[in-house]
Coordinates of C-alpha atoms in Angstrom, one line a residue:
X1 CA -73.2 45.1 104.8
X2 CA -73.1 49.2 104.5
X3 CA -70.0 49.1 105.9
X4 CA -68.4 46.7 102.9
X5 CA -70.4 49.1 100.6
X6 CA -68.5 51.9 102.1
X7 CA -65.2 50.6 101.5
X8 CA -65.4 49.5 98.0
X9 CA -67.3 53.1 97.3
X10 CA -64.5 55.0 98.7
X11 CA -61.8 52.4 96.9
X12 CA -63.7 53.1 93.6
X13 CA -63.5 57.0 94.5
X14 CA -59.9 56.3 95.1
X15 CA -59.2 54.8 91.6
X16 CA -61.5 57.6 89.8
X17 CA -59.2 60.3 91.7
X18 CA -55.9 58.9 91.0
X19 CA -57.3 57.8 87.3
X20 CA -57.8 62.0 86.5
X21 CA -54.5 62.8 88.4
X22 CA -52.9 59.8 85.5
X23 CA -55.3 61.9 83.2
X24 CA -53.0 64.9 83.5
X25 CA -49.5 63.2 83.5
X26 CA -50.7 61.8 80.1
X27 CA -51.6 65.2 79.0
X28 CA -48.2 66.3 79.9
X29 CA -46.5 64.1 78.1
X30 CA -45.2 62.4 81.4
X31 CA -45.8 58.6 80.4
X32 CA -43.9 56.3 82.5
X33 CA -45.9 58.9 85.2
X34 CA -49.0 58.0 83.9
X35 CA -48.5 54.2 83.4
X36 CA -47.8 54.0 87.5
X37 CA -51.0 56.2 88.2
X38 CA -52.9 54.3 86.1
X39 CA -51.3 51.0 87.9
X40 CA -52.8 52.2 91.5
X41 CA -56.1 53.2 89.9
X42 CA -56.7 49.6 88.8
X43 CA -55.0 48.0 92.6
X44 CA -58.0 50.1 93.8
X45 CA -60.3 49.0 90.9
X46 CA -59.3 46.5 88.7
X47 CA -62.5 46.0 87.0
X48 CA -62.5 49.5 85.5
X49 CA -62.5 48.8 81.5
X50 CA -61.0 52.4 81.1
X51 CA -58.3 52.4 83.2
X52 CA -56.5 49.2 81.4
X53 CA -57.1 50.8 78.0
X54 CA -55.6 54.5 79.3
X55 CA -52.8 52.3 80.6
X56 CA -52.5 50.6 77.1
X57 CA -52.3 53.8 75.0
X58 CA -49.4 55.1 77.6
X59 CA -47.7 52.3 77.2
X60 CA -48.4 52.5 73.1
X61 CA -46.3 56.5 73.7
X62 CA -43.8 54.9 75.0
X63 CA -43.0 52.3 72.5
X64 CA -44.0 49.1 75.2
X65 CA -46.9 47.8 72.1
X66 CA -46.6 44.3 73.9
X67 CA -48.1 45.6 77.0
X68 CA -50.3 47.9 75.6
X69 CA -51.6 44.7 73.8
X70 CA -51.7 43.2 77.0
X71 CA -53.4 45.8 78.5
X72 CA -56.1 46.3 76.1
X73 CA -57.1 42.8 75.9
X74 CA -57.5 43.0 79.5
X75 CA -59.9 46.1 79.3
X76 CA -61.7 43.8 76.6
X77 CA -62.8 40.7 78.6
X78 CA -63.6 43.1 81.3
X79 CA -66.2 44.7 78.4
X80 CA -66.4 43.1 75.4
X81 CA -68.6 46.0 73.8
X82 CA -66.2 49.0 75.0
X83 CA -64.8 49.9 71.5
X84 CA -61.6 51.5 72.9
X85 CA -60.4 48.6 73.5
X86 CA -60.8 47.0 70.3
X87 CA -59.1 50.3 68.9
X88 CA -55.9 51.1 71.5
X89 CA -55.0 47.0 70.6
X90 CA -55.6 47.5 67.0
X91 CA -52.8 51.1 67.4
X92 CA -50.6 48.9 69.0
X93 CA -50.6 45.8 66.6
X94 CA -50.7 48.3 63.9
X95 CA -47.7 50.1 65.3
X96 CA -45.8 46.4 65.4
X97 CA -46.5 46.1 62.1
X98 CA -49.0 43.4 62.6
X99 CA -51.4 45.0 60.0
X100 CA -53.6 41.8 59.6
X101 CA -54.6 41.4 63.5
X102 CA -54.9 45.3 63.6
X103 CA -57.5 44.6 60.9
X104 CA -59.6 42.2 63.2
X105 CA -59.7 45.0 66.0
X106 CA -61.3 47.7 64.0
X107 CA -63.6 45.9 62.3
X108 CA -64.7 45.2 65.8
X109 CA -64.6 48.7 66.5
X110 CA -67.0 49.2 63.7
X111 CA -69.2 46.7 64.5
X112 CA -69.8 48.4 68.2
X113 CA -69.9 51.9 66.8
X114 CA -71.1 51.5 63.2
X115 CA -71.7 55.4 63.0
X116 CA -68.7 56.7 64.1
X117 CA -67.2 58.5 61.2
X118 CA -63.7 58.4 62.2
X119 CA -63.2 54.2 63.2
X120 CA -65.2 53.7 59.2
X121 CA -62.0 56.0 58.0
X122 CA -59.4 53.6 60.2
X123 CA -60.8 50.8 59.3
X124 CA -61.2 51.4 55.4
X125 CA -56.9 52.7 55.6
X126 CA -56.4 49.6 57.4
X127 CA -57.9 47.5 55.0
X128 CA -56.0 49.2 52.0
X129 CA -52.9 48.3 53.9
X130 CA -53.6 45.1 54.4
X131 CA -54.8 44.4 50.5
X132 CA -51.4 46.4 49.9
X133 CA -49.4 43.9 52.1
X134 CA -51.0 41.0 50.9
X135 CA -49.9 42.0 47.3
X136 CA -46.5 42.3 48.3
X137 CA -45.8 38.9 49.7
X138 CA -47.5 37.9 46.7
X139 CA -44.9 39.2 44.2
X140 CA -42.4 39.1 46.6
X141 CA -38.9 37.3 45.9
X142 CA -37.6 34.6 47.8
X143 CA -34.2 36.1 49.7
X144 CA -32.1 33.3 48.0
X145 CA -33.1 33.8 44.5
X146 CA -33.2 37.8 44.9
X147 CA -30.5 39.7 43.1
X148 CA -28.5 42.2 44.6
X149 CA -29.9 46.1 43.7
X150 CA -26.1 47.3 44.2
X151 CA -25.3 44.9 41.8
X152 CA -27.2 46.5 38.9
X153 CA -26.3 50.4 39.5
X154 CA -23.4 51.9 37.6
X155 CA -23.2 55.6 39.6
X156 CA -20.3 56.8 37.2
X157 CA -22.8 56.9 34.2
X158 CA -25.4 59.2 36.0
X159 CA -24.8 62.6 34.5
X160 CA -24.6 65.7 36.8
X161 CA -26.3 68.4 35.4
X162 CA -24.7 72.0 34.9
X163 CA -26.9 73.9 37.0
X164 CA -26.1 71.7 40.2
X165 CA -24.8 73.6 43.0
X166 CA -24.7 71.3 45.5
X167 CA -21.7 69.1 46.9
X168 CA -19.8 67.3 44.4
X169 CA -17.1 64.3 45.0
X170 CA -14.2 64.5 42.8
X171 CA -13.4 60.8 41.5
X172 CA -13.8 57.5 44.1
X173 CA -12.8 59.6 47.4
X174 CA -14.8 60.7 49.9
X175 CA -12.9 63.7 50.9
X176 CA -14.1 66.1 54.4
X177 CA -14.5 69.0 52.3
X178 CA -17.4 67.3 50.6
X179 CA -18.8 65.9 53.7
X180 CA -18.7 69.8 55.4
X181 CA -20.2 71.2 52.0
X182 CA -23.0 67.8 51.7
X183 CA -23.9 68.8 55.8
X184 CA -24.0 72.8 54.8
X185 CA -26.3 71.9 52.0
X186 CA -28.8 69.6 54.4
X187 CA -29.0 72.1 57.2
X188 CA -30.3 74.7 54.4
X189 CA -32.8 72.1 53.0
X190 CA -31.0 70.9 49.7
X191 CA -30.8 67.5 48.2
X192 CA -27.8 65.8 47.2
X193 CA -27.4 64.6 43.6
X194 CA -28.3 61.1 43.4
X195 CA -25.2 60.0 41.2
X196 CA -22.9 60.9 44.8
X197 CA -25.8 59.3 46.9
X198 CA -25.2 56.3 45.4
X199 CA -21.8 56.0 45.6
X200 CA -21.9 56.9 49.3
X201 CA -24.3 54.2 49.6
X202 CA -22.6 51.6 47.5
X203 CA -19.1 52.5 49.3
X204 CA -20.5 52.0 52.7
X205 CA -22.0 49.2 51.5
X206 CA -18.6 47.1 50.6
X207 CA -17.0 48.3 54.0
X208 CA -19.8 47.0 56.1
X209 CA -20.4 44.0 53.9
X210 CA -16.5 43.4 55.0
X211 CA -16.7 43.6 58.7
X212 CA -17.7 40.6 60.9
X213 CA -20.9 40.6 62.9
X214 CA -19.4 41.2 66.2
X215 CA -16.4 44.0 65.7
X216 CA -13.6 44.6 68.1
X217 CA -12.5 48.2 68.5
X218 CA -8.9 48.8 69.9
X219 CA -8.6 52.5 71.6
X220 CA -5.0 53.3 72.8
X221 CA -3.9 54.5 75.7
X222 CA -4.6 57.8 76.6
X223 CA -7.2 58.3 73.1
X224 CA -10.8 58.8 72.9
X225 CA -13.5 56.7 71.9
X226 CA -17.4 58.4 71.9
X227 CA -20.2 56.1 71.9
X228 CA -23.8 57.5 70.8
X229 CA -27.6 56.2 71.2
X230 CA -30.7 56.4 68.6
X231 CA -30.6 59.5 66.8
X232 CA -33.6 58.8 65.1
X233 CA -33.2 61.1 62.2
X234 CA -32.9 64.0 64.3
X235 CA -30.6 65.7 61.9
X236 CA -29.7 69.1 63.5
X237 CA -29.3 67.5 66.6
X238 CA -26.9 64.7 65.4
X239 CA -25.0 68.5 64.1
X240 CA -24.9 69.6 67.6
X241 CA -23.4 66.4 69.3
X242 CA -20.6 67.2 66.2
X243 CA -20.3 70.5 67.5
X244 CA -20.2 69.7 71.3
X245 CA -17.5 67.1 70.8
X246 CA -16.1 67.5 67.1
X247 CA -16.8 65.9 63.6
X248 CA -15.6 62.0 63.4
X249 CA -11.9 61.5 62.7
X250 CA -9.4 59.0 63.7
X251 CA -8.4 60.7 66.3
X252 CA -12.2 61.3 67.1
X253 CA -14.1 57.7 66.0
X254 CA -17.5 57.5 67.1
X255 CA -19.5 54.4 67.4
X256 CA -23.4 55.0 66.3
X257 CA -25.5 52.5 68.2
X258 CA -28.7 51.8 65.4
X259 CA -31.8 53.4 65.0
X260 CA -30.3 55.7 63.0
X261 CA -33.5 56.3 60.9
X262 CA -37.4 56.4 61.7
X263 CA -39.9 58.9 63.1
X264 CA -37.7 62.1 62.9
X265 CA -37.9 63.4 59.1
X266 CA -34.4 63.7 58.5
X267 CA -33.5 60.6 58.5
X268 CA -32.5 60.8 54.5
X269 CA -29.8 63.4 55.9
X270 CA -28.4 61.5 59.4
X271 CA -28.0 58.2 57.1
X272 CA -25.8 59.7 54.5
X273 CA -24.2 61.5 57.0
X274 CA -22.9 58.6 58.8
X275 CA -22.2 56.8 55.7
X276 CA -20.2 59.7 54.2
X277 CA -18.0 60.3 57.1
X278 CA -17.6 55.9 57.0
X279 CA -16.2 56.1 53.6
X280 CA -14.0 59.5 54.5
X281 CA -12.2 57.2 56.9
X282 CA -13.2 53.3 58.2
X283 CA -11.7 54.2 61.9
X284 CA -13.8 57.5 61.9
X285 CA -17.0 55.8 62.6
X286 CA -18.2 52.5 63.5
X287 CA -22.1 52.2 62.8
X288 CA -24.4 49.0 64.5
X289 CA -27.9 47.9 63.7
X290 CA -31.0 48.6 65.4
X291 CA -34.2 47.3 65.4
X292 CA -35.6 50.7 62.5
X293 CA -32.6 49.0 60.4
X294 CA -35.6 47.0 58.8
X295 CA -38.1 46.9 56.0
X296 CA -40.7 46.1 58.5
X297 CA -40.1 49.3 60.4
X298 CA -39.0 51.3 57.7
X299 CA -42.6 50.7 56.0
X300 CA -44.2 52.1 58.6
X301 CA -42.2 54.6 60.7
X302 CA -41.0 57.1 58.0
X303 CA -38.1 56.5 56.3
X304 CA -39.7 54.2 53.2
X305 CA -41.3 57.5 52.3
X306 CA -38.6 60.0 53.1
X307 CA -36.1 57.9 50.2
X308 CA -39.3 57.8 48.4
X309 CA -39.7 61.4 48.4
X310 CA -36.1 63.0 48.3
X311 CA -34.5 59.9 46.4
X312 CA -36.2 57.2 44.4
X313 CA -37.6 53.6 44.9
X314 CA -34.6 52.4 43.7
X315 CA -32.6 54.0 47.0
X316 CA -35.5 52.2 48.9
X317 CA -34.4 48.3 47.9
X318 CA -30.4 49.8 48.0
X319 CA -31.2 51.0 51.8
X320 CA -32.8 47.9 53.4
X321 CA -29.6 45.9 51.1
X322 CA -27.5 48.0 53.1
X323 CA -29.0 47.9 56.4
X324 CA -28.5 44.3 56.2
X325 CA -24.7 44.8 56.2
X326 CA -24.6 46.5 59.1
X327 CA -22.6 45.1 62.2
X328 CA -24.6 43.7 65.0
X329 CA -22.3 43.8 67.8
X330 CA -18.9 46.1 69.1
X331 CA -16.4 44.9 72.0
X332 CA -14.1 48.1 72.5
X333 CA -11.1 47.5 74.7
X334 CA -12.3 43.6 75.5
X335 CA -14.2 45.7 78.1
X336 CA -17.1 47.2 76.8
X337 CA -19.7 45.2 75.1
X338 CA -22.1 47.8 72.7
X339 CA -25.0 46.3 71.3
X340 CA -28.8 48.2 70.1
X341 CA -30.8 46.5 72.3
X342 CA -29.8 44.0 74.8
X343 CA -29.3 40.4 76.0
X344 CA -30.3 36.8 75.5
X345 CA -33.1 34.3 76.2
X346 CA -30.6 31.7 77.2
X347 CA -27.8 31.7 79.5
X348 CA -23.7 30.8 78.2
X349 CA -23.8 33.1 74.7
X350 CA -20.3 33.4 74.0
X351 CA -18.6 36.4 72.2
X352 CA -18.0 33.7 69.1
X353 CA -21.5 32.8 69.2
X354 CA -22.5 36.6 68.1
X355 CA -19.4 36.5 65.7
X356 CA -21.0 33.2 64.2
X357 CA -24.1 35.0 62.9
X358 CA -25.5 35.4 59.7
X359 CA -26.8 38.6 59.9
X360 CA -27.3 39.6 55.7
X361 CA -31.3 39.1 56.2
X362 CA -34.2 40.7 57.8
X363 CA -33.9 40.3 61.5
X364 CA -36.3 37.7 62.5
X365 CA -38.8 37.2 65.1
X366 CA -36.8 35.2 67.4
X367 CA -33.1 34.0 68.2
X368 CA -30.3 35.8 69.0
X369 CA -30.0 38.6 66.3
X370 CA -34.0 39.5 67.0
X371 CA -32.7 39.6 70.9
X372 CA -29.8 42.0 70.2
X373 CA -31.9 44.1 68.4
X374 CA -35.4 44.2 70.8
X375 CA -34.6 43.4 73.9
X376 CA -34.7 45.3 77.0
X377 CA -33.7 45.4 80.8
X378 CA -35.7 44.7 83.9
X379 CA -35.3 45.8 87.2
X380 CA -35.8 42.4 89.2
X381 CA -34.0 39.1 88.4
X382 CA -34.1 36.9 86.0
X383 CA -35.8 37.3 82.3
X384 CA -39.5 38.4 81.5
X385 CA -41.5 38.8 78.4
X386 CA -40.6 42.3 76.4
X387 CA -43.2 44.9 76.8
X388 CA -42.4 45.4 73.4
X389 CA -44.1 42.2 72.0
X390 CA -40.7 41.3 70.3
X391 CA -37.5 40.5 72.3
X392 CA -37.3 39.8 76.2
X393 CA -36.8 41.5 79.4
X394 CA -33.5 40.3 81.4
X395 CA -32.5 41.4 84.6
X396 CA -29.5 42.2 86.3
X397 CA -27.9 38.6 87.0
X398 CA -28.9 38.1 83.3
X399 CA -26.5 41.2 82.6
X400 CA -23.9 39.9 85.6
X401 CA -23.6 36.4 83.9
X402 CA -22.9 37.2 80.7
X403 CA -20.1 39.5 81.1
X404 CA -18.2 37.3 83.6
X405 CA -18.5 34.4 81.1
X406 CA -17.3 36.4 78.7
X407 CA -14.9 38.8 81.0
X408 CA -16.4 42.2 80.2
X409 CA -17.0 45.0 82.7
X410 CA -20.1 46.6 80.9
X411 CA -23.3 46.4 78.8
X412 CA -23.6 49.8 76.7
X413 CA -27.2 49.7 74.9
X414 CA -29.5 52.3 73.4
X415 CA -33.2 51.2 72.5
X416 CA -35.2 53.2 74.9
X417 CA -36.1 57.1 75.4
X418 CA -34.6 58.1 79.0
X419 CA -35.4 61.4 80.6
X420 CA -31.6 62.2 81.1
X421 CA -30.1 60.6 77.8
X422 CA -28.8 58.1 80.0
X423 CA -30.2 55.4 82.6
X424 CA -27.3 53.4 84.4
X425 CA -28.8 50.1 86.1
X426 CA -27.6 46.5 87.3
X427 CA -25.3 47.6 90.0
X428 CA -23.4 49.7 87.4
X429 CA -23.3 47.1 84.9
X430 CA -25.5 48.6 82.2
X431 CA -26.2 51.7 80.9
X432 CA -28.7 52.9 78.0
X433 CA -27.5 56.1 76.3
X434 CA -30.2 57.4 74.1
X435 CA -29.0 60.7 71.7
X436 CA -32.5 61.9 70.4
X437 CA -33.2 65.1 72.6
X438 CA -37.2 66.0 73.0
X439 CA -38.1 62.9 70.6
X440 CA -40.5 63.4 68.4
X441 CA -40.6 67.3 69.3
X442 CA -42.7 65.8 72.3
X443 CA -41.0 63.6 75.1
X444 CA -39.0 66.5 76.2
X445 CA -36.2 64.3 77.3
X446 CA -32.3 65.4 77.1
X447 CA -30.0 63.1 74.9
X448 CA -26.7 61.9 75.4
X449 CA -23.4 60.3 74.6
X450 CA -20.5 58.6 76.5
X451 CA -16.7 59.6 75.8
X452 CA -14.7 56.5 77.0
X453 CA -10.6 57.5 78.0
X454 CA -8.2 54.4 77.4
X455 CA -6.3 52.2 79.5
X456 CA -9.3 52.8 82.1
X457 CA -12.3 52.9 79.8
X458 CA -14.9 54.1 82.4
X459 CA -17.6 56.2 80.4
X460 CA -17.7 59.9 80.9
X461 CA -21.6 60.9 80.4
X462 CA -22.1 64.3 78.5
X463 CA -26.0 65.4 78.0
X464 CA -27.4 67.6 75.8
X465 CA -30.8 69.6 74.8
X466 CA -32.3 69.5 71.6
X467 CA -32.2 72.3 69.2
X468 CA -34.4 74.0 66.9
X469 CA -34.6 72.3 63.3
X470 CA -37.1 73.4 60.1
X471 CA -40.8 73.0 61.0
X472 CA -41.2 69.6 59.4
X473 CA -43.1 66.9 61.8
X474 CA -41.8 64.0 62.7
X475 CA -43.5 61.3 61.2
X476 CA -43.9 63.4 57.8
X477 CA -43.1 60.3 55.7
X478 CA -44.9 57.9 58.1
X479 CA -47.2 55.0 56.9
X480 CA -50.1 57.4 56.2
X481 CA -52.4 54.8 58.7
X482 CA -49.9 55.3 61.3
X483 CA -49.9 58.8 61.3
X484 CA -54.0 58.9 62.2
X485 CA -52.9 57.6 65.4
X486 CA -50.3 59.4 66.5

């Protein structure tokens, strides 16, 4: 019997060992680190309440909320009365935007630690969000009978005042010299007047409105195509991939692969941005939605409130209008299938199945525009559930299949942070470029871009560091409850 005792001691002192050795990856940032030290800890231990919960808020830093959810449950029926569990769930359904579950978790948390100042704050924000949320649906509109915001602005009777200094556009054209003079202005922290916001947003609007859900891009022999990941509005670095491989032009387009907006605090800047250069030339820039292309994450992750801030409420409704415009899919060269976040649930999508979509709505929760949005690889076979909570996991005969059935050499997605910028996975198949360098000024991770050459179209990988930008936070605009957890 001592000697059984023995070995589970010293496989409990084994998980407590390698749990303060996950401890420190955590503390350094090192996340995907953590999440496999945290794994052995509970292989040694797996009735250790802590460990699951340290594992869930890993997984919460590194976007993967369905797991952390998963997690966190886990450390609950272990101990029903060990509060953090209650609370890392409650972050992670919070960070979903699942605001009325969150709720249920911290008053849990409250009811185990009903003198603990700082879960009485959460729970009282959470319940203001929730009362906030449940007002909205309330007065909310049904999508058929809502009229169009673009509709009812008239930009050309907004006066400019005299004393604006800032970049101005002569008549209906978007010109380069006002696109250089609008970018000069953001880098030194000035606004742009909201009569030439407007009509950068409105003219985008009517191009993207134009284009079909799944576009085709044709790149001629011996030209240049660039293909970039999430920039997150990380303004000053979306500068410095324009100075590393020149501003968009025809004989420079770019394709921007979603997630344009969200956590960083420029977002304002990097949207109008990528809209101006859009209306300086169609070919330029080709721009795809991501999953932060919504009112749902909008709400929470930042850019609500930046428009809010720098704009009006009025830019708010024109922006998610706008964002529901935006192209779901590319195919450049009938080769190279680009696309935010990944594959399908099912087997035998065609090309003309993604071209068939009605995307001018939200994304929903399921179906084939939520899965191009959410989902995610694997690394074995076959298709799992997302560690995101939303979306799926497909592996690499997933990725195989789909481009044989629909004769394609390569999957091009963005959606996830990668050390590198870049991750290239299923045999060569796939690869995730990702252009927001040390995101959120804390994952210290490089970015990236591909330049693809034509007839041959195989991607030519350049990475990049982040640079210095003004000392605002990420998360400045941020759903004021999000922002106590992060």
């Amino acid at each position: 019997m001592a000697n059984v005792d023995a070995t589970t001691k010293s496989a409990f002192d084994r998980a407590e060992e390698i749990k303060l050795l996950a401890n420190e990856a955590f503390k350094a940032n090192k996340y995907t680190q953590a999440i496999d030290l945290y794994s052995q800890a509970i292989n040694e231990n797996s009735q250790n309440a802590v460990y699951w919960a340290n594992r869930a808020l890993a997984h919460t830093k590194l976007e993967e909320y369905g797991s952390a959810i998963q997690d966190a449950t886990k450390a609950i029926e272990i101990d029903p009365k060990y509060s953090k569990g209650y609370y890392r769930r409650g972050a992670a359904y919070l960070a979903m935007g699942k605001l009325k579950e969150a709720l249920k978790d911290f008053q849990q948390v409250k009811k185990i630690s009903p003198n603990d100042p700082d879960a009485a704050k959460k729970l009282k924000e959470c319940e203001k969000a929730v009362l906030k949320l449940k007002f909205e649906e309330a007065i909310a509109v049904q999508d058929s009978d809502r009229r169009s915001i673009a509709d009812a602005i008239d930009f050309h009777s907004i006066d400019v005042e005299p004393q604006y200094t800032g970049a101005r556009i002569d008549g209906e054209v978007v010109t380069l010299e006002f696109v250089k003079k609008m970018i000069d202005d953001f880098k030194n922290q000035k606004c742009l007047h909201k009569r030439y916001a407007y009509q950068i947003v409105l003219q985008a609007r009517e191009m993207l409105r134009a284009m079909p859900s799944l576009v085709d891009i044709t790149v001629r022999d011996g030209d240049h195509f660039t293909v970039c990941g999430d920039i997150h509005g990380q303004f000053y670095d979306l500068l410095n991939i324009f100075k590393l491989n020149g501003l968009p032009s025809e004989e420079n387009p770019y394709l921007f692969n979603g997630d344009f907006v969200d956590r960083g605090s420029f977002s304002l800047e990097v949207i109008l941005t990528l809209f101006a250069f859009k209306c300086m030339s169609p070919s330029a820039i080709y721009l795809a939605r991501g999953n932060h292309e919504s009112k749902n994450m909008n709400k929470i992750y930042g850019f609500e409130g930046e428009v809010r801030s720098k704009l009006s409420e009025t830019f708010v409704e024109l922006f998610a209008e706008v964002f529901c415009c935006l192209p779901l899919a590319h195919v450049i060269n009938d080769k190279v299938f680009v696309v935010h976040g990944g594959l399908f649930s099912v087997d035998g999508v065609k090309l003309s199945d993604i071209r068939a979509i009605d995307r001018f709505c939200e994304p929903p929760e399921e179906g084939l525009m939520c899965e191009l949005l959410w989902s995610d690889p694997q690394p074995h076979l076959g298709r799992g559930p997302s560690k995101r909570g939303v979306g799926l996991s497909f592996g690499e005969d997933v990725t195989k299949r789909f481009l044989q059935e629909n004769n394609l050499d390569l999957v091009v997605r963005s959606h996830e942070v990668k050390d590198e910028g870049y991750e290239i996975e299923h045999d060569g198949r796939l690869i995730t470029v990702f252009s927001a360098p040390n995101y959120c000024d804390q994952m210290g991770n490089k970015g990236a871009f591909l330049r693809f050459k034509a007839p041959d179209m195989k991607p030519d990988i350049v990475t990049f560091s982040a640079v210095p930008h003004p000392d605002v936070k990420p998360m400045a605009y941020a759903n004021n409850f999000l922002r106590m957890f992060s």
